[in-house]
PDB file of C-alpha atoms in Angstrom:
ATOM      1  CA  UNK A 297     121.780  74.934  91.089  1.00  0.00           C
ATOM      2  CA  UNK A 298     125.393  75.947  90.640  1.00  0.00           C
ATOM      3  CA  UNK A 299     128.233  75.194  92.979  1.00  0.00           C
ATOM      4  CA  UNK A 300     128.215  79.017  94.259  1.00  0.00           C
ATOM      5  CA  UNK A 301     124.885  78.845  94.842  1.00  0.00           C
ATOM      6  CA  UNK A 302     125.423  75.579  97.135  1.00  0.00           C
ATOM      7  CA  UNK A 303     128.014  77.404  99.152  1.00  0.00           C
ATOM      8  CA  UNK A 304     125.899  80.098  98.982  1.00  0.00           C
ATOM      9  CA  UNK A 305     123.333  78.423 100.609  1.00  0.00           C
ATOM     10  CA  UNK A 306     125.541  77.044 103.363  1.00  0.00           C
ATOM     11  CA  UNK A 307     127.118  80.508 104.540  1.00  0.00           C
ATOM     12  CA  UNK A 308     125.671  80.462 107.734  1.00  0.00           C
ATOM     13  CA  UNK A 309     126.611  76.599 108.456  1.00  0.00           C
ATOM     14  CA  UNK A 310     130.358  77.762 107.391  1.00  0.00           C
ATOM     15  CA  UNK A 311     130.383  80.911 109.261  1.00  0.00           C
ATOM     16  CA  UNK A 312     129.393  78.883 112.638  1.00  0.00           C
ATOM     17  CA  UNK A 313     131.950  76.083 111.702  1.00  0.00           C
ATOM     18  CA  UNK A 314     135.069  79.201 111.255  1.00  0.00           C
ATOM     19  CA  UNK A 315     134.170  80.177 114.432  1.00  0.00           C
ATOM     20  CA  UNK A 316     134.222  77.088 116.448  1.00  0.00           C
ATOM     21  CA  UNK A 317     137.285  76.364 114.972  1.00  0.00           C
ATOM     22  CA  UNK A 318     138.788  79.677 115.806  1.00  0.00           C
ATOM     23  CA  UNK A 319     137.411  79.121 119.107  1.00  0.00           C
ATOM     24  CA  UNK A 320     140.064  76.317 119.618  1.00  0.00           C
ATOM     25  CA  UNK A 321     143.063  78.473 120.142  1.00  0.00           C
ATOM     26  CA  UNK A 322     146.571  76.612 118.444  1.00  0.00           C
ATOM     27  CA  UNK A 323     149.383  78.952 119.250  1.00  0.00           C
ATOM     28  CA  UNK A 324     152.294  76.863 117.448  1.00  0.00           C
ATOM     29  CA  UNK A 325     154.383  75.845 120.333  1.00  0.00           C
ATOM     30  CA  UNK A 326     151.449  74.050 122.343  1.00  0.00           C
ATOM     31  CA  UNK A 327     151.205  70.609 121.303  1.00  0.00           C
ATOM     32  CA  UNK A 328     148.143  69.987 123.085  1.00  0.00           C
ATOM     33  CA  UNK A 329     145.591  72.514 122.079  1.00  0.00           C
ATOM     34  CA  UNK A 330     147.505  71.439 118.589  1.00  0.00           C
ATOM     35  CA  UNK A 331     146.020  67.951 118.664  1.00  0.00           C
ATOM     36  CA  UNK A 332     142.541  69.295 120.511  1.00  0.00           C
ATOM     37  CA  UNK A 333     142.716  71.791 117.249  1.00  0.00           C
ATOM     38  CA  UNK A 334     143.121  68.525 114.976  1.00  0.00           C
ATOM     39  CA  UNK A 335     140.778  66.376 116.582  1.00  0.00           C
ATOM     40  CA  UNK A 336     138.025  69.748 116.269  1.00  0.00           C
ATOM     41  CA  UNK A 337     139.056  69.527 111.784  1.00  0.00           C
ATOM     42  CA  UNK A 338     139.033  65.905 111.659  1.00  0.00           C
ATOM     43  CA  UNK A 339     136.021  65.686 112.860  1.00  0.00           C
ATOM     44  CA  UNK A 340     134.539  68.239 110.576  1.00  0.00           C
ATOM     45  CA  UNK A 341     136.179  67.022 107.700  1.00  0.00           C
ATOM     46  CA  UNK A 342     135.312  63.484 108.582  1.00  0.00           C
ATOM     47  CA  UNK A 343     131.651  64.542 108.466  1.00  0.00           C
ATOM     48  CA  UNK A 344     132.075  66.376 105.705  1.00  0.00           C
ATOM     49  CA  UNK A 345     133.509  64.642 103.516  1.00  0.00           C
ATOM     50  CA  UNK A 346     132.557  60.668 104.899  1.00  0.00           C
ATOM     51  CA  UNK A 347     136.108  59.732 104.714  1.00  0.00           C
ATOM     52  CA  UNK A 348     138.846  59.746 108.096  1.00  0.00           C
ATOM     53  CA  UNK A 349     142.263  61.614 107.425  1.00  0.00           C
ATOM     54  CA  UNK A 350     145.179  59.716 108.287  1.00  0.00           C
ATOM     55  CA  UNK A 351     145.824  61.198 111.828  1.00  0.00           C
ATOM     56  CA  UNK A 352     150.160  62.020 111.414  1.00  0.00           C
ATOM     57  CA  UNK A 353     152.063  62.162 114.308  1.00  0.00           C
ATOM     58  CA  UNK A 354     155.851  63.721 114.009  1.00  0.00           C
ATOM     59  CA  UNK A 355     157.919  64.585 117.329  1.00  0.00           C
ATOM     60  CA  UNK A 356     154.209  64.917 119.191  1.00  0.00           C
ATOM     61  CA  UNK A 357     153.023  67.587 116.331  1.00  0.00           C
ATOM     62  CA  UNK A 358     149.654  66.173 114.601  1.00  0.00           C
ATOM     63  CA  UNK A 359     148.725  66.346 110.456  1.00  0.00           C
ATOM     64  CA  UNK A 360     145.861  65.452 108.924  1.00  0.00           C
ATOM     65  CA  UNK A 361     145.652  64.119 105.411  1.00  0.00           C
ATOM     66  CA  UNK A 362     143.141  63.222 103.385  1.00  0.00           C
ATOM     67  CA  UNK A 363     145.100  61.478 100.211  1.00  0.00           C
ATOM     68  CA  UNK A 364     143.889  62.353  97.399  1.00  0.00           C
ATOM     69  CA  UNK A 365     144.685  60.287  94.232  1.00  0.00           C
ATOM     70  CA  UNK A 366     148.160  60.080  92.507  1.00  0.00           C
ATOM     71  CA  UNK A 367     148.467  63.511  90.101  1.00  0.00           C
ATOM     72  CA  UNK A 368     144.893  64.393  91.937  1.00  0.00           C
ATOM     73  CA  UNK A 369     144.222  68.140  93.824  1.00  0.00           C
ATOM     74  CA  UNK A 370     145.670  68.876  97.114  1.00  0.00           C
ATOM     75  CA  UNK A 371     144.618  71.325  98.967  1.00  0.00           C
ATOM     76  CA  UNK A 372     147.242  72.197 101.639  1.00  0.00           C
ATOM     77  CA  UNK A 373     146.799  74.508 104.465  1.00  0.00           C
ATOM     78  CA  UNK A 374     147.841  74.999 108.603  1.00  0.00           C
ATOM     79  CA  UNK A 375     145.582  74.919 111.901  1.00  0.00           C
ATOM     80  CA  UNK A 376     148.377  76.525 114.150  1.00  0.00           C
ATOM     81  CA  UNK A 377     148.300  80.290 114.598  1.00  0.00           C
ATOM     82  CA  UNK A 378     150.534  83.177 115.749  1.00  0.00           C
ATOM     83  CA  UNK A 379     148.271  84.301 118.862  1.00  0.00           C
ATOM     84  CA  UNK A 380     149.167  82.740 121.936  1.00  0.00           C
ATOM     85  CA  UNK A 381     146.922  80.537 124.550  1.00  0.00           C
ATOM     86  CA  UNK A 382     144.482  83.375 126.267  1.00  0.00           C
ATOM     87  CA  UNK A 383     144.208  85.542 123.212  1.00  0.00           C
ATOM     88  CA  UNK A 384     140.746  84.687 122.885  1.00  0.00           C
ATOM     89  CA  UNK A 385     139.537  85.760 126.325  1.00  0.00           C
ATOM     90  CA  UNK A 386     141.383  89.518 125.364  1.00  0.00           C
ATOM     91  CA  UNK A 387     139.607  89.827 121.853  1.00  0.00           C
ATOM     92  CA  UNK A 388     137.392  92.551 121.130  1.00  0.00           C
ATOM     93  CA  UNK A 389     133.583  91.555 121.232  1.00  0.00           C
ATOM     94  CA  UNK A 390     131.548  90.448 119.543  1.00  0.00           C
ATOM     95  CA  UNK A 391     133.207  88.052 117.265  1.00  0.00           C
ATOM     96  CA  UNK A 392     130.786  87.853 114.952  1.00  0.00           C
ATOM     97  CA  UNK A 393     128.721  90.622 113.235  1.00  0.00           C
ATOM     98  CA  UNK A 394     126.339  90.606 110.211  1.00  0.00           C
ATOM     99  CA  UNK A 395     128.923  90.887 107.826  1.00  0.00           C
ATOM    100  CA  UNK A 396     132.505  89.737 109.543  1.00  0.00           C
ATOM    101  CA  UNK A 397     133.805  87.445 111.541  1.00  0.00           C
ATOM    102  CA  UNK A 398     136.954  88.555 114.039  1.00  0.00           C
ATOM    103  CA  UNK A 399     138.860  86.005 116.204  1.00  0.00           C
ATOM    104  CA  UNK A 400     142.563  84.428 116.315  1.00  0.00           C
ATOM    105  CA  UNK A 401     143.380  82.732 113.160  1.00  0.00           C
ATOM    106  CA  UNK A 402     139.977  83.645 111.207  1.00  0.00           C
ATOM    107  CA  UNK A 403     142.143  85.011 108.713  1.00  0.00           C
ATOM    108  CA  UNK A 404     145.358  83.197 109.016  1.00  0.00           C
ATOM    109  CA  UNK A 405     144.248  80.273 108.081  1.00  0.00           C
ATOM    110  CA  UNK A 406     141.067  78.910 109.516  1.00  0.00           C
ATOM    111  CA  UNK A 407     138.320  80.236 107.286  1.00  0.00           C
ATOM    112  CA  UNK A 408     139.968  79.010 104.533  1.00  0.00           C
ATOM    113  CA  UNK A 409     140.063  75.008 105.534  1.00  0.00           C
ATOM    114  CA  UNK A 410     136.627  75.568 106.302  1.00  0.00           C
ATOM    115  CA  UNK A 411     136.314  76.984 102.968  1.00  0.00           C
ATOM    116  CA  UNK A 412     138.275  73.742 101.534  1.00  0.00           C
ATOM    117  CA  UNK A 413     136.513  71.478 103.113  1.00  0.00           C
ATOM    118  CA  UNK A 414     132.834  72.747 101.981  1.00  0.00           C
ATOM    119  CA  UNK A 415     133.860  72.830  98.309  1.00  0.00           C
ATOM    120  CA  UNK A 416     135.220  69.611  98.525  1.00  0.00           C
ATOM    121  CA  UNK A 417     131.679  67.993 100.262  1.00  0.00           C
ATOM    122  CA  UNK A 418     129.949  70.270  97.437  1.00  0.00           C
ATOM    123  CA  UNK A 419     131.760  68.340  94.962  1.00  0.00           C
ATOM    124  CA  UNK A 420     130.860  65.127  96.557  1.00  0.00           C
ATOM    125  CA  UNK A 421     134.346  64.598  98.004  1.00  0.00           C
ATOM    126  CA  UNK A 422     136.297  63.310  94.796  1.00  0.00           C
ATOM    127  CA  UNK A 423     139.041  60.839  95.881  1.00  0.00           C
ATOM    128  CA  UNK A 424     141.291  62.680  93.119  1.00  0.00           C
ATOM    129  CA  UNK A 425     140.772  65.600  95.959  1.00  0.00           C
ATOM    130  CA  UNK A 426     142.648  65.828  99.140  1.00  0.00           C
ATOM    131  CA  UNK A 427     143.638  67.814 102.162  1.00  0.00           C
ATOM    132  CA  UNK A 428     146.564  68.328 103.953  1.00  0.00           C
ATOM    133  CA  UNK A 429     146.882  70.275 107.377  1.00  0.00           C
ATOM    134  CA  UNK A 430     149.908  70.622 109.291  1.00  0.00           C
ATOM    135  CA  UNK A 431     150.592  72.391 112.715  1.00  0.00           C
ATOM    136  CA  UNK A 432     153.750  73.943 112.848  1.00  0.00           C
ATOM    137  CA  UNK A 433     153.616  76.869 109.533  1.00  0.00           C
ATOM    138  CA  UNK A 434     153.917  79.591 111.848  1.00  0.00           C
ATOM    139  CA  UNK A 435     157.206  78.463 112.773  1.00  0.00           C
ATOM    140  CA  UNK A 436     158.425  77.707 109.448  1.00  0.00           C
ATOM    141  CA  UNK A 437     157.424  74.036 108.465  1.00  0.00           C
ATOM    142  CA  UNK A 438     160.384  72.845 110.180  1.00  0.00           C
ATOM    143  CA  UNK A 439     158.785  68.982 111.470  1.00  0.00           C
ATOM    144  CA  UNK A 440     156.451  68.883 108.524  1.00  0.00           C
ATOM    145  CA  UNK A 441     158.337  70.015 105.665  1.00  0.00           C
ATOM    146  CA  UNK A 442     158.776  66.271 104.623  1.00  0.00           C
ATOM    147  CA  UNK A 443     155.670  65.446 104.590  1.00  0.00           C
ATOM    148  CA  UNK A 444     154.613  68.690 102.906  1.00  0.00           C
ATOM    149  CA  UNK A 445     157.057  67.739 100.173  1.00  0.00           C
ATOM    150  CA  UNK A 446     156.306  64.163  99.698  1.00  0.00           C
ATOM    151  CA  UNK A 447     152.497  65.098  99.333  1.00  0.00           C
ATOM    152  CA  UNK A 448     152.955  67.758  97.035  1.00  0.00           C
ATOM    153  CA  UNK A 449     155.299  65.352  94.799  1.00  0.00           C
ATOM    154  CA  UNK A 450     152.684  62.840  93.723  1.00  0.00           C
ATOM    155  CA  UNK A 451     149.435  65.324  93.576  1.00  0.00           C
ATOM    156  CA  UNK A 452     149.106  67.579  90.004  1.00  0.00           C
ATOM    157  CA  UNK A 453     148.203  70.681  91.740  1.00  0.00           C
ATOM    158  CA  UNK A 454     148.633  72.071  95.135  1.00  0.00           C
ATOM    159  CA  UNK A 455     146.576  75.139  96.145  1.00  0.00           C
ATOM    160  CA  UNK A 456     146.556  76.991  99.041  1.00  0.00           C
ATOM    161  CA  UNK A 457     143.557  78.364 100.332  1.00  0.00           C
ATOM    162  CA  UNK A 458     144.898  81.365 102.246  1.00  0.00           C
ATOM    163  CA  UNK A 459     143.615  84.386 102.382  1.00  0.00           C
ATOM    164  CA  UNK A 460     144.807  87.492 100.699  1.00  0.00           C
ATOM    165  CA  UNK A 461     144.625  91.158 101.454  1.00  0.00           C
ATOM    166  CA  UNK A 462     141.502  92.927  99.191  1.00  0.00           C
ATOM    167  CA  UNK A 463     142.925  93.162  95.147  1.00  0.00           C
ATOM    168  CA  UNK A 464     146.295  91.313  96.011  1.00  0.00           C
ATOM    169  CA  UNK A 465     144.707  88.373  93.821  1.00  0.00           C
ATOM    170  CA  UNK A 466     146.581  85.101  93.396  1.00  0.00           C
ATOM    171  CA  UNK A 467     149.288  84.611  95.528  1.00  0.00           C
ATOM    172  CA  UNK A 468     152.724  83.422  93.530  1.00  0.00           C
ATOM    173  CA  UNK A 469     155.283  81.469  94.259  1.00  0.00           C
ATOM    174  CA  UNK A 470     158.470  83.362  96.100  1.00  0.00           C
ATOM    175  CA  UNK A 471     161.630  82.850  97.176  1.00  0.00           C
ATOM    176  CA  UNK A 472     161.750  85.604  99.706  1.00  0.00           C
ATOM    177  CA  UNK A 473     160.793  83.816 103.376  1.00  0.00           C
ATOM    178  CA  UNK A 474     163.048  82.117 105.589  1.00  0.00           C
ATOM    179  CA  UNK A 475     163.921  81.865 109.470  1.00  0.00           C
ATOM    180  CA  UNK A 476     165.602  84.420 110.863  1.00  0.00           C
ATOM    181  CA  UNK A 477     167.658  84.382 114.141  1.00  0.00           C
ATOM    182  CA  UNK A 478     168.541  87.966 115.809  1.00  0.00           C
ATOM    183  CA  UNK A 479     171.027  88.168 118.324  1.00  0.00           C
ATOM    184  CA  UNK A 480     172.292  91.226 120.391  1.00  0.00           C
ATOM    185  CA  UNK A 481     176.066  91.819 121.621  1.00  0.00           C
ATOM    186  CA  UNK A 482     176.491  91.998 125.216  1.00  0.00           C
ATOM    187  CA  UNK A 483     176.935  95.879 126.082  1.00  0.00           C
ATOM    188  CA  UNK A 484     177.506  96.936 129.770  1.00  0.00           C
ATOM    189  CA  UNK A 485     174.254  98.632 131.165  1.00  0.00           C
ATOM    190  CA  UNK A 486     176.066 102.044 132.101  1.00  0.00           C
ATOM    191  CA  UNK A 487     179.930 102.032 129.826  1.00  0.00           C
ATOM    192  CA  UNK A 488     181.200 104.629 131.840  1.00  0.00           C
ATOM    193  CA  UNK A 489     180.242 107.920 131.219  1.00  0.00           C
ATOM    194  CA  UNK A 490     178.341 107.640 128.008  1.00  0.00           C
ATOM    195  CA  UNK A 491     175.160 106.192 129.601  1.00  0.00           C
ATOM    196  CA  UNK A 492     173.057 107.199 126.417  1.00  0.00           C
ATOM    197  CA  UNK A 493     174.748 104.376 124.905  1.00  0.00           C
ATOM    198  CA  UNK A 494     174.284 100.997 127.806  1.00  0.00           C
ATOM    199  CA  UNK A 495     171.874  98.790 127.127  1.00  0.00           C
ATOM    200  CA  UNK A 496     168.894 100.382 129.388  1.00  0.00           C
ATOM    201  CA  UNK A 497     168.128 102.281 126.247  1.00  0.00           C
ATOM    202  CA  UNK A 498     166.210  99.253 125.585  1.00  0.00           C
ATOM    203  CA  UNK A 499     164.459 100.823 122.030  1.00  0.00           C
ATOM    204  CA  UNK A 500     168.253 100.580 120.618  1.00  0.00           C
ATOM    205  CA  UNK A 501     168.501  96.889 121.672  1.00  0.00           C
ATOM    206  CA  UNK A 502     166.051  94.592 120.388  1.00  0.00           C
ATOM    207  CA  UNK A 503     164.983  91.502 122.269  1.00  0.00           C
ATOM    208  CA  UNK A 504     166.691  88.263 120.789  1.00  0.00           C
ATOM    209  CA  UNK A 505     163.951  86.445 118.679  1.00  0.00           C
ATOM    210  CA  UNK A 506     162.841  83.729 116.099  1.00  0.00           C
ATOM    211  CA  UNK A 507     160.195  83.810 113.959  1.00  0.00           C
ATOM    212  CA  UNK A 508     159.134  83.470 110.234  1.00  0.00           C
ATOM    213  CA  UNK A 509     159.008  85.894 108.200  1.00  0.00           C
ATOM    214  CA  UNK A 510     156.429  86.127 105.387  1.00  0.00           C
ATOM    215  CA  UNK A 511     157.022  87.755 101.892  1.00  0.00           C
ATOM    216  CA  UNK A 512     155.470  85.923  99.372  1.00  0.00           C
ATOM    217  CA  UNK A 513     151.414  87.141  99.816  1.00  0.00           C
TER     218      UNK A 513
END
């Protein structure tokens, strides 16, 4: 049997493990359904694989790490998502069809750890293998950057196991994302008589906001 085939075979155990993990909703910002969200993949990988991560703790924001090996494989990837506490109960049903699955963070990046962590049990769980998950990409890496860094440093590869839109292929490496702050001038609601230009023409003044912006997939 070849390794597709394995995986092959255990489509239907991956498809129920995406969606319970989806089913944990990690908006970035809640550090509580952050660790419930980490507790739900270590103990998946755990069983998985038959080896604990190291459970990482930084400013109350959880990682989980399997090492792998010095100059081994890491496979890096994020349990937080963009969708906020509640999205779940809004969704569109059913989550699950014949051929797709549809819930917050399926795509973004939940199928693929699931994904990870299968190929790495169907390859017996190599120690020159590892995973690293953080919490916070959504926001732009900023508490586990470090750690990202430091892992990345001592493995030989690091590949990312996030999805891609249909024929967009490999994802390469780009200099084009950052953190972007957007700030408004104060303008009187009603400047005298030119009222087309105050501020209640709210579609010419956009909210303050931070967020990341992503260019490189």
């Amino acid at each position: 049997m070849t390794l597709l085939d394995h995986l092959t075979a255990h489509t239907e155990e991956m498809t129920r493990a995406t969606l319970e993990l989806c089913q944990v909703e990690s908006p970035s910002h809640d550090v509580g359904r952050l660790a419930e969200v980490a507790e739900h993949a270590a103990d998946l990988g755990t069983s998985l694989l038959g080896r604990t991560p190291q459970w990482i703790s930084e400013q109350d924001r959880p990682a989980l790490y399997w090492e792998p090996l010095q100059g081994g494989v890491l496979l890096l990837g994020h349990l937080d998502t963009v969708w906020p506490a509640g999205t779940l109960a809004r969704w569109p049903k059913p989550l699950r069809t014949s051929t797709t699955l549809s819930c917050p963070g399926v795509f973004d990046m939940k199928a693929g750890i699931v994904q990870g962590l299968y190929a790495m049990a169907a390859l017996s769980a190599p120690p020159g293998c590892g995973m690293l998950l953080t919490t916070d990409e959504e926001i732009g890496s900023p508490t586990s950057r470090p750690l990202i860094e430091k892992a990345a440093a001592r493995a030989g590869a690091v590949l990312v196991l996030e999805a891609s839109a249909d024929g967009a292929g490999t994802c390469r490496p780009s200099t084009r994302r950052g953190l972007l702050r957007l700030r408004r001038p104060h303008r009187h609601p009603h400047p005298r008589d030119r009222r087309h230009h105050g501020q209640h023409r709210a579609r010419q003044s956009p909210l303050p906001c931070r967020r990341t912006c992503h260019h490189a997939c």
